[in-house]
mmCIF file of C-alpha atoms in Angstrom:
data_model
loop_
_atom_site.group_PDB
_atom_site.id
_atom_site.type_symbol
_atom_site.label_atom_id
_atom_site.label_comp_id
_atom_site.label_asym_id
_atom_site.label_seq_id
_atom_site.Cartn_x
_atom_site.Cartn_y
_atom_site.Cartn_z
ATOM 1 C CA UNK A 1 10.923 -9.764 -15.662
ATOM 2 C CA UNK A 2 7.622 -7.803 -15.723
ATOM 3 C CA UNK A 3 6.870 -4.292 -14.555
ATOM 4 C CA UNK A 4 3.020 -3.728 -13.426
ATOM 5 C CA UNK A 5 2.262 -0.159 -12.990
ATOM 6 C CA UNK A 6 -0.471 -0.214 -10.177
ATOM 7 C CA UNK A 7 -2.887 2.905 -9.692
ATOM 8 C CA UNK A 8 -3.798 4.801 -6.419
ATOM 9 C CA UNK A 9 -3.434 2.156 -3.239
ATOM 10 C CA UNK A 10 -5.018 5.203 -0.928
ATOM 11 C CA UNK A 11 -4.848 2.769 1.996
ATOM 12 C CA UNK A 12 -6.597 0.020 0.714
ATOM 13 C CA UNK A 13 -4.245 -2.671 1.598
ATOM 14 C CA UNK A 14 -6.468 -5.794 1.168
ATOM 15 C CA UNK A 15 -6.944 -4.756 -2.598
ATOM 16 C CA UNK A 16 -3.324 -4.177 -3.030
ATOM 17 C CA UNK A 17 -2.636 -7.917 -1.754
ATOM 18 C CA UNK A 18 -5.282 -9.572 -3.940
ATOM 19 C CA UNK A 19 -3.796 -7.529 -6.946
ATOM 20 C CA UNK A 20 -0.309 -8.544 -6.175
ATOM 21 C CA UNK A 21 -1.575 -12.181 -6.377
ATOM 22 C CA UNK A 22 -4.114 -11.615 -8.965
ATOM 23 C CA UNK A 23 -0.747 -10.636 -10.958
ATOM 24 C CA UNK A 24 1.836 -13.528 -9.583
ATOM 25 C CA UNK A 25 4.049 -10.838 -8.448
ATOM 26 C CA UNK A 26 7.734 -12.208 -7.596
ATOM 27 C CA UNK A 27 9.732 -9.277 -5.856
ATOM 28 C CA UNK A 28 12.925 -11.224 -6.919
ATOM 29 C CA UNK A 29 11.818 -10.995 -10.704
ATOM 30 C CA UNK A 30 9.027 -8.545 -11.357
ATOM 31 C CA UNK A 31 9.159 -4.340 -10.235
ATOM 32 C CA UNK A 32 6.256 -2.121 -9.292
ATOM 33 C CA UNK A 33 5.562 1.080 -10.218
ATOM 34 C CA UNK A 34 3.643 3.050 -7.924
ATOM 35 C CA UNK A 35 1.575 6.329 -9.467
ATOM 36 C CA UNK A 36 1.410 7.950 -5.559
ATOM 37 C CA UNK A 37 -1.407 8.266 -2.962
ATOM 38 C CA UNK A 38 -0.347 5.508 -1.432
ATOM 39 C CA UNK A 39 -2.309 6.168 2.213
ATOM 40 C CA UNK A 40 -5.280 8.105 3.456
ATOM 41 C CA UNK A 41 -8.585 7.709 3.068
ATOM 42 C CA UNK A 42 -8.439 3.800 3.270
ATOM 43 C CA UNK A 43 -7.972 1.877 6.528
ATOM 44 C CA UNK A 44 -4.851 0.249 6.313
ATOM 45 C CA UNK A 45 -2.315 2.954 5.118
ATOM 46 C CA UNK A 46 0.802 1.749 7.663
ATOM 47 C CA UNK A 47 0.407 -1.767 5.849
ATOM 48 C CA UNK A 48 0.678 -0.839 3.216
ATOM 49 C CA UNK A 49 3.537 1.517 3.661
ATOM 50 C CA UNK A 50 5.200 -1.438 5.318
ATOM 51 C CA UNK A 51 4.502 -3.806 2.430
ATOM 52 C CA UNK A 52 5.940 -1.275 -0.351
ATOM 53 C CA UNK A 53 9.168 -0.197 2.063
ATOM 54 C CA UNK A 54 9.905 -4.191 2.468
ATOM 55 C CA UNK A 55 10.219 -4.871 -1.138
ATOM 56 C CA UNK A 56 13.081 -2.496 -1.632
ATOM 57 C CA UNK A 57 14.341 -2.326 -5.412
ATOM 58 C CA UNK A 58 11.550 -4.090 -6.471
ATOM 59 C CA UNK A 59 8.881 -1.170 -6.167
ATOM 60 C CA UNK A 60 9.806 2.568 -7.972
ATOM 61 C CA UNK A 61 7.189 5.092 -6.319
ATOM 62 C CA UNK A 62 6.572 9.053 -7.256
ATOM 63 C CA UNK A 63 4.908 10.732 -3.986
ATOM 64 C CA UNK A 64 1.231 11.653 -4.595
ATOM 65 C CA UNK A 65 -0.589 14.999 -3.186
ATOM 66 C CA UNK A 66 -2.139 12.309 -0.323
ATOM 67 C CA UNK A 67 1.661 11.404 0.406
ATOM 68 C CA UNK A 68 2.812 14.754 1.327
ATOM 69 C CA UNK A 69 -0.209 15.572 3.502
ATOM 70 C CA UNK A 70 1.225 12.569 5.301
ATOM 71 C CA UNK A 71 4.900 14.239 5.477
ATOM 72 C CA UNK A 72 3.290 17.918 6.076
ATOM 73 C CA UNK A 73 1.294 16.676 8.698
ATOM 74 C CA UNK A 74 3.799 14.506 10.913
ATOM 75 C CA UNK A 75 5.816 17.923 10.839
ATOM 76 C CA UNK A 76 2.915 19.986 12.066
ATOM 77 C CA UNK A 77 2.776 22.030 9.059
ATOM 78 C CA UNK A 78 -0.667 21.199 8.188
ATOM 79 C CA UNK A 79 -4.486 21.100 9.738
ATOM 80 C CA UNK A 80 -5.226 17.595 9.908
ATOM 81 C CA UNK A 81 -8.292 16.801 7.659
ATOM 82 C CA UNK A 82 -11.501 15.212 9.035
ATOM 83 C CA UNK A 83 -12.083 12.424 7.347
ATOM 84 C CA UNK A 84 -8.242 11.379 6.920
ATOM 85 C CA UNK A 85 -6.924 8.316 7.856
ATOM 86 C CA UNK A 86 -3.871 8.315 9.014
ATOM 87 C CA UNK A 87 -3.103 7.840 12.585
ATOM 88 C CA UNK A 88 -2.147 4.284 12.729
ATOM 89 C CA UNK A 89 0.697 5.729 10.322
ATOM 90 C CA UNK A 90 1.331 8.529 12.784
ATOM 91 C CA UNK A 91 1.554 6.584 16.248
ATOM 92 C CA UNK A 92 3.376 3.396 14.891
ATOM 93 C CA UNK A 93 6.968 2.738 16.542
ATOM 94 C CA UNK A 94 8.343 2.906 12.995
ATOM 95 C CA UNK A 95 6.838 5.990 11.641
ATOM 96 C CA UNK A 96 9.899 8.049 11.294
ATOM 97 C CA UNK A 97 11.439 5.216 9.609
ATOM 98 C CA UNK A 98 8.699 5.197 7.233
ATOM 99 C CA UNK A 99 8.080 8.720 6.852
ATOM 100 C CA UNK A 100 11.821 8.663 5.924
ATOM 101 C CA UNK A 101 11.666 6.224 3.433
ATOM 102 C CA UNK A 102 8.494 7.658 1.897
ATOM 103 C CA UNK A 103 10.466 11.596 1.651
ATOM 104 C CA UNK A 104 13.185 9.904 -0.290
ATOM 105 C CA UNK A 105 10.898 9.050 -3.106
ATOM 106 C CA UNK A 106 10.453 11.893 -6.117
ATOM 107 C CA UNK A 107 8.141 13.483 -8.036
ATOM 108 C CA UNK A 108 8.853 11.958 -11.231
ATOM 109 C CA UNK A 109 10.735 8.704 -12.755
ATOM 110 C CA UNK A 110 11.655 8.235 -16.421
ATOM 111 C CA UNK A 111 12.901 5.162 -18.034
ATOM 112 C CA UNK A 112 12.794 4.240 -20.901
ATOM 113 C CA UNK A 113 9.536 5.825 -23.295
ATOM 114 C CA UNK A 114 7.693 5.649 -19.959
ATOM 115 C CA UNK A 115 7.240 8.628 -17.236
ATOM 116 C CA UNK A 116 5.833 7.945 -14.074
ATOM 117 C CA UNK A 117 4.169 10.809 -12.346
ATOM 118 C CA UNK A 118 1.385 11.212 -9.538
ATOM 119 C CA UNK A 119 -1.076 13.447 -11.645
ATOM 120 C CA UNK A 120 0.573 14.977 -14.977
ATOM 121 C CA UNK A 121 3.194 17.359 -16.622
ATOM 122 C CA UNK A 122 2.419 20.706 -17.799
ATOM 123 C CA UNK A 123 2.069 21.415 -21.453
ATOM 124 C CA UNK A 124 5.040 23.496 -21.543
ATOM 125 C CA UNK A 125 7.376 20.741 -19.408
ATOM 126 C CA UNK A 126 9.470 18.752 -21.699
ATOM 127 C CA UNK A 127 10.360 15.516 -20.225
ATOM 128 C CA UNK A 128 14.003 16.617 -19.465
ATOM 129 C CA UNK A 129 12.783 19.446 -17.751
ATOM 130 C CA UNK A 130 9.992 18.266 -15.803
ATOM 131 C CA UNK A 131 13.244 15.300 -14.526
ATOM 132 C CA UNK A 132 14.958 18.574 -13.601
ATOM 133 C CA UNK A 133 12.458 19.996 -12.036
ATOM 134 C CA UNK A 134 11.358 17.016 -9.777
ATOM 135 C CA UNK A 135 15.101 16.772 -8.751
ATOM 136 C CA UNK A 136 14.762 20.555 -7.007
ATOM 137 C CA UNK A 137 11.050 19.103 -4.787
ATOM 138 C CA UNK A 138 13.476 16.106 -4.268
ATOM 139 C CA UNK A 139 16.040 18.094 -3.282
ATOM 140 C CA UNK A 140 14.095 20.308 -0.930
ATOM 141 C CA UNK A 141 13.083 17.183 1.214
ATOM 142 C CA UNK A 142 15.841 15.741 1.576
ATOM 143 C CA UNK A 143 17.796 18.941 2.719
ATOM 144 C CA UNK A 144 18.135 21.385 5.818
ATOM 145 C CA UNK A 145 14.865 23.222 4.978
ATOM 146 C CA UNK A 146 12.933 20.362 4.599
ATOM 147 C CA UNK A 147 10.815 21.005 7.485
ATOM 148 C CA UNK A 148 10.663 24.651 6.150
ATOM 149 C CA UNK A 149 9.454 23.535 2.688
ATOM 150 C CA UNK A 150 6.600 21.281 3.973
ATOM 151 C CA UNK A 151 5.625 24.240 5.987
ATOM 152 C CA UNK A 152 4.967 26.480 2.559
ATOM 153 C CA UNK A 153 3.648 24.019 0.308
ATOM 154 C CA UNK A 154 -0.041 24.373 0.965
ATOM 155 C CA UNK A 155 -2.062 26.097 -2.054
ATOM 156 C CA UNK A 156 -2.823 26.615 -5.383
ATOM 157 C CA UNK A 157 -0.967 29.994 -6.088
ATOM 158 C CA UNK A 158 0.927 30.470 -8.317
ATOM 159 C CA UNK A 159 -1.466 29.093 -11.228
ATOM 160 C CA UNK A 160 1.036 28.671 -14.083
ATOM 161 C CA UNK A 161 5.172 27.890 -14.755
ATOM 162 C CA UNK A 162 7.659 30.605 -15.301
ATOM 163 C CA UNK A 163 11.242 30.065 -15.933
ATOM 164 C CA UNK A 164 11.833 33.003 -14.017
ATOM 165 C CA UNK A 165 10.022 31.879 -10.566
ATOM 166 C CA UNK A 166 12.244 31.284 -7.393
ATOM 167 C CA UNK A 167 11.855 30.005 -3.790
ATOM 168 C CA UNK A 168 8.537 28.420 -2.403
ATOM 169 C CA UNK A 169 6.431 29.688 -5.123
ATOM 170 C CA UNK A 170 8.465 27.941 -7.862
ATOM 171 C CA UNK A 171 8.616 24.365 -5.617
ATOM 172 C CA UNK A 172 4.752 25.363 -5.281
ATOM 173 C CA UNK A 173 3.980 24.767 -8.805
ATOM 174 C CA UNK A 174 5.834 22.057 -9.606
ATOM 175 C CA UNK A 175 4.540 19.855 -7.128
ATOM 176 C CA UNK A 176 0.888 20.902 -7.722
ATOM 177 C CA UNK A 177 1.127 19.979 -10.864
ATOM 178 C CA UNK A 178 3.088 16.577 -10.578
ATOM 179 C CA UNK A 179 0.454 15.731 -7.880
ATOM 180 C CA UNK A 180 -2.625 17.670 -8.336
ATOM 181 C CA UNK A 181 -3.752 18.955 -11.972
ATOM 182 C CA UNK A 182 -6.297 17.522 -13.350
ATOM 183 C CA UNK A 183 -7.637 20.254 -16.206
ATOM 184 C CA UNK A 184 -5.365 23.024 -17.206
ATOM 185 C CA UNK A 185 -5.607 25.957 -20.064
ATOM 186 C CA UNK A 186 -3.776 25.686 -23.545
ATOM 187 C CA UNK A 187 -0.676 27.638 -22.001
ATOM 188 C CA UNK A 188 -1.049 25.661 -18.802
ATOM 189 C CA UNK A 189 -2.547 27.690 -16.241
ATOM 190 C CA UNK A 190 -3.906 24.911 -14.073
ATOM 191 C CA UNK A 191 -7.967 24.685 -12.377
ATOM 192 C CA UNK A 192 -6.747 22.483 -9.363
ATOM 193 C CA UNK A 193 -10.093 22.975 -7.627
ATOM 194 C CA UNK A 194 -11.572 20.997 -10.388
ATOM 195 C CA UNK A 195 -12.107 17.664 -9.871
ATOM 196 C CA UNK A 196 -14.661 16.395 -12.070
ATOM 197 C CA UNK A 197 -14.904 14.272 -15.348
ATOM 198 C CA UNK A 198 -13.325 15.649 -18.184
ATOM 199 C CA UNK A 199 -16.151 16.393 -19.469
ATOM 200 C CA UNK A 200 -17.289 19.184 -16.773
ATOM 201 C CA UNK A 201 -13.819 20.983 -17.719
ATOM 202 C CA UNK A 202 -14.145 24.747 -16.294
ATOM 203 C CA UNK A 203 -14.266 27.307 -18.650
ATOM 204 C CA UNK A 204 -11.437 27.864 -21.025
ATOM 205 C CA UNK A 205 -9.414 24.532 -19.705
ATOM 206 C CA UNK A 206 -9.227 20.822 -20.756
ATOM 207 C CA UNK A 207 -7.435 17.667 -19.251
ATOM 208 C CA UNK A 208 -3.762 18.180 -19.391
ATOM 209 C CA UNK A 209 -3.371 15.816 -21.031
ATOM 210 C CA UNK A 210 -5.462 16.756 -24.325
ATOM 211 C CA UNK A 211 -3.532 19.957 -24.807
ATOM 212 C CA UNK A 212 -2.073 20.484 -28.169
ATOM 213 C CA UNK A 213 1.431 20.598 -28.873
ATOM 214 C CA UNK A 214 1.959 19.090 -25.393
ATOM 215 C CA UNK A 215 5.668 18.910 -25.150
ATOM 216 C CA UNK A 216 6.142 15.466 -23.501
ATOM 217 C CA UNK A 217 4.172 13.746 -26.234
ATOM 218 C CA UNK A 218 7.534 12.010 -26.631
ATOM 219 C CA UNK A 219 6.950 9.608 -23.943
ATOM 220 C CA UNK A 220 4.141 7.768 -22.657
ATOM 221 C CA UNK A 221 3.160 9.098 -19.027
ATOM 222 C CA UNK A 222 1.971 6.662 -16.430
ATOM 223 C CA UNK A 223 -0.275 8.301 -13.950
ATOM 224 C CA UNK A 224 -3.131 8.425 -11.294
ATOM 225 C CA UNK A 225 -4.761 10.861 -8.964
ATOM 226 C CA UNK A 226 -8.055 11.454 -10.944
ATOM 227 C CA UNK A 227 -10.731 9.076 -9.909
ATOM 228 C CA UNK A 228 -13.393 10.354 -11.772
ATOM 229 C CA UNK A 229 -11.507 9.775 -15.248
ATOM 230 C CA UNK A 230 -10.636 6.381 -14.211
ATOM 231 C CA UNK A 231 -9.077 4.021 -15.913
ATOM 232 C CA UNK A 232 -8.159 5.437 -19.481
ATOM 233 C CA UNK A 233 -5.505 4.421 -21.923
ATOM 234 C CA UNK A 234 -4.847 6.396 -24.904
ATOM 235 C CA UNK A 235 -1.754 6.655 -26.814
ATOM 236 C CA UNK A 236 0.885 8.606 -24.789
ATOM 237 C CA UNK A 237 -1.038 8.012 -21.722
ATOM 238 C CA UNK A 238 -2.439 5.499 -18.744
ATOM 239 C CA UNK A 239 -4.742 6.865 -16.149
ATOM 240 C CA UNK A 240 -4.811 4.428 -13.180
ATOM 241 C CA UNK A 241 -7.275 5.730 -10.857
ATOM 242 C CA UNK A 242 -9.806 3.639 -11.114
ATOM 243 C CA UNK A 243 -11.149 4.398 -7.993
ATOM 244 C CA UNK A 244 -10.366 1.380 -5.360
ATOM 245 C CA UNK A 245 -10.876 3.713 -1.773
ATOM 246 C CA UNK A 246 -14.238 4.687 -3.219
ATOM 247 C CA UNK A 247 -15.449 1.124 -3.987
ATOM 248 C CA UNK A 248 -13.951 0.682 -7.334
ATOM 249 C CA UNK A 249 -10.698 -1.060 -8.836
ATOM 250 C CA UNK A 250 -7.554 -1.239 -8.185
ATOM 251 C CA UNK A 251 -5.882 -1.308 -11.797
ATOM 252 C CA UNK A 252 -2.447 -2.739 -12.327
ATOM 253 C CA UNK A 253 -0.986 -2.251 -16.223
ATOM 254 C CA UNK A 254 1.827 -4.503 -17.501
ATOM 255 C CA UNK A 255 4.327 -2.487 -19.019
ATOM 256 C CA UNK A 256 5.985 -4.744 -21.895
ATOM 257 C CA UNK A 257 2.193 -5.818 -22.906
ATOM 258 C CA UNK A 258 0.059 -3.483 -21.902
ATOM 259 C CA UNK A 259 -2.265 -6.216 -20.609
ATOM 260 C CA UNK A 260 -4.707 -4.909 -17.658
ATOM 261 C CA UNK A 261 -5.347 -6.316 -13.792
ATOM 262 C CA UNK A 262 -7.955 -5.449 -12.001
ATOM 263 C CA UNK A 263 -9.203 -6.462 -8.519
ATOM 264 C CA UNK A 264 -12.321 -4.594 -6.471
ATOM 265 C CA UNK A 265 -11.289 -2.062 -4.452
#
């Protein structure tokens, strides 16, 4: 058995096929693990939400910032974007059934020395905590107020973790920073309007990832959402955005060897 984590699909179903052969996946043998933004912005988004739904135990997804606009838009809680491209998702005959499926999915999966998250983990986040955590977004869609949660999730307030945070606010920050940091400050206020290359870090901030004493250097985090970083493997982390919706790769990492797949976006 082999388990290929595969970096933002964004809709691009054609490059998720070729990768899947590219890599000889088997569904009976081999698992996927899915870093999030799995639609929007590509053209084929309900494929590939079909695709990933049909394989069943074989594919382990977190939900990606892209992914809830999905779920926040289908229950009218949010403006739809311009440029997005999800109505085939939205007027399919299955699209509660999907939109079901996808809700089910959390923030976070652990196993083993590997976590799998959208975008990253606050500095202050142990593992253990950050599982907790996830478990209270995952709980929130799932439940009675799920339509109520999707309705306050929109925006980047507040900045930074408390233990002592409650309602929205404290759901708020835990999924912006599962599915949208990028840069952050030593004692993890995050910049989420920055989206650039690490090195154009705003003032004061650096990649999330870099921050010292970061207390899930236990475990090596699997993750996505930041194009312009890209690919990058470092100890205790793989970035798989390589880019695929904006014409580059779509990067798939072997777990057990760490050997790398790539196919054009």
């Amino acid at each position: 058995m082999s388990t290929y984590a595969i970096g933002d699909i964004q809709g691009c179903y054609a490059a998720l096929a070729h990768l899947l052969e590219r890599i000889a996946f088997d569904p009976a043998r081999d698992r996927l693990w899915l870093v999030g933004d799995l639609v929007n912005r590509g053209p084929e988004s309900l494929r590939v939400l079909r695709l990933l739904r049909a394989l069943g135990d074989a594919a382990t997804i977190v939900l990606g910032n892209h992914d809830l606009y999905l779920l926040m838009v289908a229950a009218g809680h949010s403006r739809r974007d311009s440029d997005d491209t999800l109505a085939q998702v939205l007027e399919a005959p299955d699209c509660d059934d999907l939109l079901h499926w996808l809700a089910r999915w959390p923030l976070l999966h652990v196993e083993g020395s590997h976590v799998l998250v959208h975008a990253g983990l606050l500095p202050g986040w142990t593992v253990a905590q950050a599982q907790a955590l996830s478990g209270e977004v995952g709980a929130a869609l799932a439940g009675a107020q799920r339509h109520e949660f999707l309705r306050e999730l929109a925006g980047n307030r507040p900045e930074a973790w408390n233990d002592g945070l409650q309602g929205w606010e404290r759901l708020r920050v835990i999924v912006n920073a599962c599915t949208r940091m990028r840069f952050c400050t030593p004692d993890g206020r995050m910049a989420l309007r920055a989206k650039g290359p690490p090195e154009q870090a705003p003032a004061g901030t650096l990649p999330w990832f870099q921050v010292p004493d970061r207390l899930s250097r236990s475990h090596t985090i699997v993750c996505g959402h930041w194009s312009a970083l890209g690919f990058h493997r470092v100890p205790g982390l793989i970035a798989l955005d390589s880019g695929a919706v904006w014409g580059g790769k779509l990067t798939a990492v072997r777990l057990e060897d760490g050997q790398v797949f790539q196919v054009p976006g």
